[in-house]
XYZ file of C-alpha atoms in Angstrom:
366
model
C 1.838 125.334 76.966
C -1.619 125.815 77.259
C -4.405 124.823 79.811
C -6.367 121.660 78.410
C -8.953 119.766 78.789
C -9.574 116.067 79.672
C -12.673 113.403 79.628
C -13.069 110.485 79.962
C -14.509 107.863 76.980
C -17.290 105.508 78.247
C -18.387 102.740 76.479
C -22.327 102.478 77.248
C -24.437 104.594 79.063
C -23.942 102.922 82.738
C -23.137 105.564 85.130
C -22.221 105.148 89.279
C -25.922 106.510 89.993
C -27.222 103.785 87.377
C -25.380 100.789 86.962
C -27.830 98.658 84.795
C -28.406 101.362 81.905
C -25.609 99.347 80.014
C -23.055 97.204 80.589
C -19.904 95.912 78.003
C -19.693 97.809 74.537
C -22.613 99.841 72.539
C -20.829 100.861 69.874
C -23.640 103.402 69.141
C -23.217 105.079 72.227
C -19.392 105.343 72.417
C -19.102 106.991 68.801
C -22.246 109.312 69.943
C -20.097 110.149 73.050
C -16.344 110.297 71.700
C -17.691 112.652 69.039
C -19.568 115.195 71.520
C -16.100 115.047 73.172
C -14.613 116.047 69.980
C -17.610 118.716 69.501
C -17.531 120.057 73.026
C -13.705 121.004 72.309
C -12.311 118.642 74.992
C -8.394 118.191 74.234
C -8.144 114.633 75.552
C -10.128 111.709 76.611
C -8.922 109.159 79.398
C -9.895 105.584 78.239
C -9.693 103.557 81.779
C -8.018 100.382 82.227
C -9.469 97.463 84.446
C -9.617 93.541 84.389
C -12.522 93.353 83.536
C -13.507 95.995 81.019
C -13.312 96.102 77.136
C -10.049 96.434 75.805
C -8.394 100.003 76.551
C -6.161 100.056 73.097
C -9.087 98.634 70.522
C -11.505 101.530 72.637
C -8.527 104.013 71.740
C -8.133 103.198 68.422
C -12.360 103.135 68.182
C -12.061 106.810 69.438
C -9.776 107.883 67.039
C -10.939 106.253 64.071
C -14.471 107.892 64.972
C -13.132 111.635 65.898
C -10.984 114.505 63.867
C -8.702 115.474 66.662
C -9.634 114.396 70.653
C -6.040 113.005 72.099
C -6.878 109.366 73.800
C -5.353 109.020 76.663
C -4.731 105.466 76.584
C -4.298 103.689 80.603
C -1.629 100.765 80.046
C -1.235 98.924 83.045
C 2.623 97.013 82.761
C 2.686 93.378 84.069
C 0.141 92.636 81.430
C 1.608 93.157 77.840
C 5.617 92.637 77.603
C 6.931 96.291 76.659
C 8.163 95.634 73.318
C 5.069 94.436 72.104
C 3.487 97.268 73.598
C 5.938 100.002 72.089
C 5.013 98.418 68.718
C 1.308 98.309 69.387
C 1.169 101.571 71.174
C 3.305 103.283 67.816
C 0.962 101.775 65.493
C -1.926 103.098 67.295
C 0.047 106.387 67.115
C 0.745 106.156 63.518
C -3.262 105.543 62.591
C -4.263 108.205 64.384
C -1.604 110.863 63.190
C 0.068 111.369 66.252
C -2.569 112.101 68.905
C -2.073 109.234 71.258
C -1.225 109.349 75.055
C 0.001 106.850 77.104
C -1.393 106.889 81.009
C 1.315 104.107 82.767
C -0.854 102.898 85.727
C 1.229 100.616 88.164
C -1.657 99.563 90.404
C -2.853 100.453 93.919
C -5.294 97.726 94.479
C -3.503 94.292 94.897
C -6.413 91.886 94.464
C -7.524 94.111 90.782
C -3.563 93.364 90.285
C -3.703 89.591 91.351
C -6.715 88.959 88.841
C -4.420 89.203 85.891
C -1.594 87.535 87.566
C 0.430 90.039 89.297
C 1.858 89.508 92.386
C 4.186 92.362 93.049
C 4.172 94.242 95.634
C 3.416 97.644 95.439
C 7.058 99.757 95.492
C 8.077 96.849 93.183
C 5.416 97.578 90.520
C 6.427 101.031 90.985
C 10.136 99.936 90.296
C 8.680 97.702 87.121
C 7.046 101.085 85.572
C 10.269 102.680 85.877
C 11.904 99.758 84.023
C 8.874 99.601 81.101
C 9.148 103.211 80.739
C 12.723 103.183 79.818
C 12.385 100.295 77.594
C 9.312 101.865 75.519
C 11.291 105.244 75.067
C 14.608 102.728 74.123
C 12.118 101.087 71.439
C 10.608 104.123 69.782
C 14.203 105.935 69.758
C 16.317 103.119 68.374
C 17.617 103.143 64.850
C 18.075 99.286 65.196
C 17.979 96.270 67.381
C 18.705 96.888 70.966
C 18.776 94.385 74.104
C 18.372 94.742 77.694
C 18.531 92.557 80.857
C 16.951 94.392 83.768
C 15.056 93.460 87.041
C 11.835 92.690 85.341
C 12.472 92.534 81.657
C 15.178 90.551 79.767
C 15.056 90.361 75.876
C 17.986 90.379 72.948
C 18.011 91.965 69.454
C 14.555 93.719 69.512
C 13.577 95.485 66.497
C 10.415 97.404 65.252
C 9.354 98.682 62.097
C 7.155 101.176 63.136
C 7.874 104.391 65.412
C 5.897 107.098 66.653
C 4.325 109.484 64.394
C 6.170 112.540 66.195
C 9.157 110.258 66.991
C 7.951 109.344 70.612
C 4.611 109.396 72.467
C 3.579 111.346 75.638
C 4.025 109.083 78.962
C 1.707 109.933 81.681
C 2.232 108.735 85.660
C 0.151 109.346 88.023
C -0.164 108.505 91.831
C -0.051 109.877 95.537
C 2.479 108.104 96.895
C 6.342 108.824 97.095
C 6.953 106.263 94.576
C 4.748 107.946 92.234
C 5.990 111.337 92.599
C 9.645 110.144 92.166
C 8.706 107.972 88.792
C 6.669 110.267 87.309
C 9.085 113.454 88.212
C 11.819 111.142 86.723
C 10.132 109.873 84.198
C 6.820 111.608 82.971
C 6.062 114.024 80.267
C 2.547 114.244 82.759
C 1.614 113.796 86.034
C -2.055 113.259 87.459
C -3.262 113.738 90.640
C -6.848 113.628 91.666
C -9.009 116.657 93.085
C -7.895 117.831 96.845
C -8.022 121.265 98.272
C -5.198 123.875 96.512
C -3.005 123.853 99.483
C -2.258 119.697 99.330
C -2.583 119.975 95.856
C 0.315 122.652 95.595
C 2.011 120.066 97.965
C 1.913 117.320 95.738
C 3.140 119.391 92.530
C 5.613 120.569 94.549
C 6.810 116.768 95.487
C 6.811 115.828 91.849
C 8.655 118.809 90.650
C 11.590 118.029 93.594
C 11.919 114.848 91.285
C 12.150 116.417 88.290
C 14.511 119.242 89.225
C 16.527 116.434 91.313
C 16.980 114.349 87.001
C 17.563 117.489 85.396
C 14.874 117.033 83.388
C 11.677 119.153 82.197
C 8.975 119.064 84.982
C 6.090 116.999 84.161
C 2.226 118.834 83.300
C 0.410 118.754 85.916
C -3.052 116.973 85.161
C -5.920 117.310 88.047
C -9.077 115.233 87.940
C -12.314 116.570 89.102
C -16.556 115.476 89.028
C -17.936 118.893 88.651
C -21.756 119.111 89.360
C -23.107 122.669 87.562
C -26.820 123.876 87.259
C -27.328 127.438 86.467
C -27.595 128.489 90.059
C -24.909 127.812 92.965
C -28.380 127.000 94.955
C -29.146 124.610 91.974
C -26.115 122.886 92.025
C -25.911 121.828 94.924
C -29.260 120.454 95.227
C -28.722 118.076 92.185
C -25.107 117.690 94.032
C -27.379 116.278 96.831
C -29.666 114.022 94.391
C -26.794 112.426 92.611
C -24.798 111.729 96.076
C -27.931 109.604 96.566
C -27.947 107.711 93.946
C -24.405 107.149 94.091
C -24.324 105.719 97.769
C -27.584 103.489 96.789
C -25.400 102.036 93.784
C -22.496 101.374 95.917
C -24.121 99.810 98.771
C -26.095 97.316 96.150
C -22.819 96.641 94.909
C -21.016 96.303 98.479
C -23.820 93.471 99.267
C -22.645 91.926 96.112
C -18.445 91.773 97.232
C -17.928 94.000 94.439
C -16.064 96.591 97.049
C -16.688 96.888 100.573
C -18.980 98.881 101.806
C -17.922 101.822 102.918
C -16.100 102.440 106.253
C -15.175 98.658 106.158
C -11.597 98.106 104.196
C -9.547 100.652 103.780
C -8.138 101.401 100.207
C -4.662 100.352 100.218
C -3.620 103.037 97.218
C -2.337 106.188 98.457
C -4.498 108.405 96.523
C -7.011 107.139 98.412
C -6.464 107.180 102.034
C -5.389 110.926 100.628
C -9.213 112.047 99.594
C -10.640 109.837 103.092
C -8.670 112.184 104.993
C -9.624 115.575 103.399
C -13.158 114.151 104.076
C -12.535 113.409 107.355
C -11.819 116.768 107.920
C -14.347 118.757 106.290
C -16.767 118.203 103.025
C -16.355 121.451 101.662
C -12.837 122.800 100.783
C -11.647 126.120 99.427
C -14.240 127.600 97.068
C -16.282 124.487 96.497
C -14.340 121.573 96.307
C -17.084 118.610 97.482
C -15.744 115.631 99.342
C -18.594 113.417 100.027
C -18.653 111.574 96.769
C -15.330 110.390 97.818
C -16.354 109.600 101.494
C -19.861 107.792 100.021
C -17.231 105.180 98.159
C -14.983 104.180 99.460
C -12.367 106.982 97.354
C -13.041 104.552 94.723
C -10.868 106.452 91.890
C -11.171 110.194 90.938
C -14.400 111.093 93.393
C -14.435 114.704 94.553
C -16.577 117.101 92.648
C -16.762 121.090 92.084
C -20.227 121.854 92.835
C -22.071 125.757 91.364
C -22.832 127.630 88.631
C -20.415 126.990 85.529
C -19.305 130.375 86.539
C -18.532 129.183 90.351
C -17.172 126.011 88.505
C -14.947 127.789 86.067
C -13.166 129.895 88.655
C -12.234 126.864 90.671
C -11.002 125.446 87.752
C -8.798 128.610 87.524
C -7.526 128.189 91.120
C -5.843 125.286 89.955
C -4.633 126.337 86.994
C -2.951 129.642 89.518
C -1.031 127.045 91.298
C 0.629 124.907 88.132
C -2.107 122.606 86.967
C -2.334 122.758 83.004
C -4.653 119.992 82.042
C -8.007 120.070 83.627
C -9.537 116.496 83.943
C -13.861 117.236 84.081
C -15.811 114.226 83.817
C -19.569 113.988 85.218
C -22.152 111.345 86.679
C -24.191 111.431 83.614
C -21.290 111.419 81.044
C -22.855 112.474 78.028
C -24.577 114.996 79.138
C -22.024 116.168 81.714
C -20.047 116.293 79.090
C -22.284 118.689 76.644
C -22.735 120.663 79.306
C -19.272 121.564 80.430
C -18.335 122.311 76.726
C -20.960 125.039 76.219
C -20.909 126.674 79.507
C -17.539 126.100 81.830
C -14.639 125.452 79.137
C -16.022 128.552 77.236
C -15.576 130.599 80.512
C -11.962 129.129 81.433
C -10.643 129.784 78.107
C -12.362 133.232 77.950
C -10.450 134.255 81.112
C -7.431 132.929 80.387
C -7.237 134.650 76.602
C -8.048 137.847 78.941
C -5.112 137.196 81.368
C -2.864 136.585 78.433
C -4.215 139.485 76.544
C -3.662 141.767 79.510
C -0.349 140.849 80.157
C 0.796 141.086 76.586
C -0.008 144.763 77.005
């Protein structure tokens, strides 16, 4: 298949170095933004999942409703909706938007974000629960009629829906450090994410997931790798806005550290994998392989996907390549200022990624 493209959809202009530039929904914004996804020729578009943010399926649908053919990759977080309901939501959503929907199962690393909307699981047991809801959405969207099922988490009898899939089923995403990631998402996942560290641990993790997959006799999942690229037209450049926006974004995170929102950094450590992973590859150095730049992660805590590829877009573009070389087919690229970021990468590093990889292709055709 071929190498894609991800973003993220934000809905208002906030960003980590400016926090108070928007806050909730400006519906202005978000259909300015999910189209210059669409125009940049992104293939995807995460829309993120937390307590307290709008509603991840009604921002989907907005995206779709508002674009010609950007995939939203929709974060469902199970606990919160009972999986039939979802299956039927989720395949409507599918059906109005002609098949383009994703679905990004996110089990939860943080327990107090978990414990806000009443989910007291432990950790390997909401790992255990996705496995369950998986299985259950793929049993809804397949059947031909009613089914049942009585398992650890979920017990129902005589479940029907009257809509399915627009293709029949929809892409399930997993994604996660940990060994109970890698083993549902192997097992499991049409995709796999995994956020930014050096090739070599990278290659590791792939490697993990794959085991998994080989182990079910299944397809192995696409590897999806999540990056904050900083790009000016020099390296030099680059990494002195690099420097400028690392500034802003420790500023914004101490303001909010004073106000309980996370703790500050060095003081609580993350309890999700993923991020005691990026600490560590901080820890021991903040430049890795060609320019893979770890202090965003070490300025917050690892606070989701934080490392960025800092140079030129062409500096940028080969990195991206690097990854590609060792299995990864969806590139996640998402800035610190979003829109623009996100303008940016279009005209000047997916142009060169594609360009090289039509060449590669090309060549070997020969």
């Amino acid at each position: 298949m071929p190498v894609e493209f991800i973003s993220a959809v934000h809905p208002n202009p906030a960003t980590e170095g400016d926090p108070t530039a928007g806050s909730g929904i400006d519906v202005d914004y978000a259909r300015r933004y999910a189209r210059a996804l669409d125009d940049s020729g992104f293939d995807y578009t995460l829309v993120t999942y937390h307590s307290a943010s709008p509603d991840a399926l009604q921002l989907a649908q907005f995206v779709t409703h508002h674009t010609e053919r950007i995939k939203p990759v929709l974060a469902h977080r199970p606990g919160v909706v009972f999986p039939t309901h979802a299956a039927r939501a989720l395949a409507t959503l599918d059906q109005i938007s002609a098949g383009r929907l994703v679905v990004h199962i996110i089990s939860g690393g943080n327990d107090e974000e978990q414990h806000r909307e009443g989910d007291y699981l432990s950790k390997s047991e909401r790992y255990a629960r996705s496995d369950e809801y998986i299985r259950i959405l793929r049993r809804v969207w397949e059947a031909d009629g009613p089914i049942s099922h009585e398992g650890p988490y979920y017990r129902f009898e005589g479940f029907r829906s009257d809509v399915a899939p627009y293709h029949g089923t929809i892409p399930i995403s997993v994604g996660g450090s940990s060994s109970d990631a890698y083993r549902v998402g192997g097992q499991l996942g049409d995709i796999f994410g995994l956020w930014g560290e050096p090739l070599k641990e990278t290659a590791e993790q792939i490697a993990s997931v794959n085991a998994y997959a080989d182990a079910a006799g299944r397809p192995r999942p696409r590897i999806w790798v999540s990056f904050r690229p900083i790009i000016a037209p020099t390296d030099e450049l680059a990494w002195e806005k690099a420097h400028r926006t690392l500034g802003a974004v420790k500023a914004n995170h101490a303001e909010r550290a004073k106000r309980r929102h996370y703790p500050a950094v060095g003081q609580g450590a993350p309890s999700n994998v993923g991020s005691q992973r990026l600490l560590a590859v901080a820890e021991r150095g903040e430049v890795h392989d060609r320019c893979l730049w770890t202090a965003p992660a070490a300025a917050t805590n690892a606070a989701g996907a934080s490392t960025a590829l800092v140079g030129s877009p062409e500096t940028v573009a080969k990195a991206l390549l690097d990854y590609v070389d060792i299995g990864c087919e969806l590139l996640s690229i998402r800035g610190y200022d979003p829109l623009n970021d996100a303008i940016d990468y279009g005209r000047h590093v997916l142009p060169l990624v594609r360009q090289e990889l039509a060449h590669r292709a090309a060549t070997s055709a020969v």
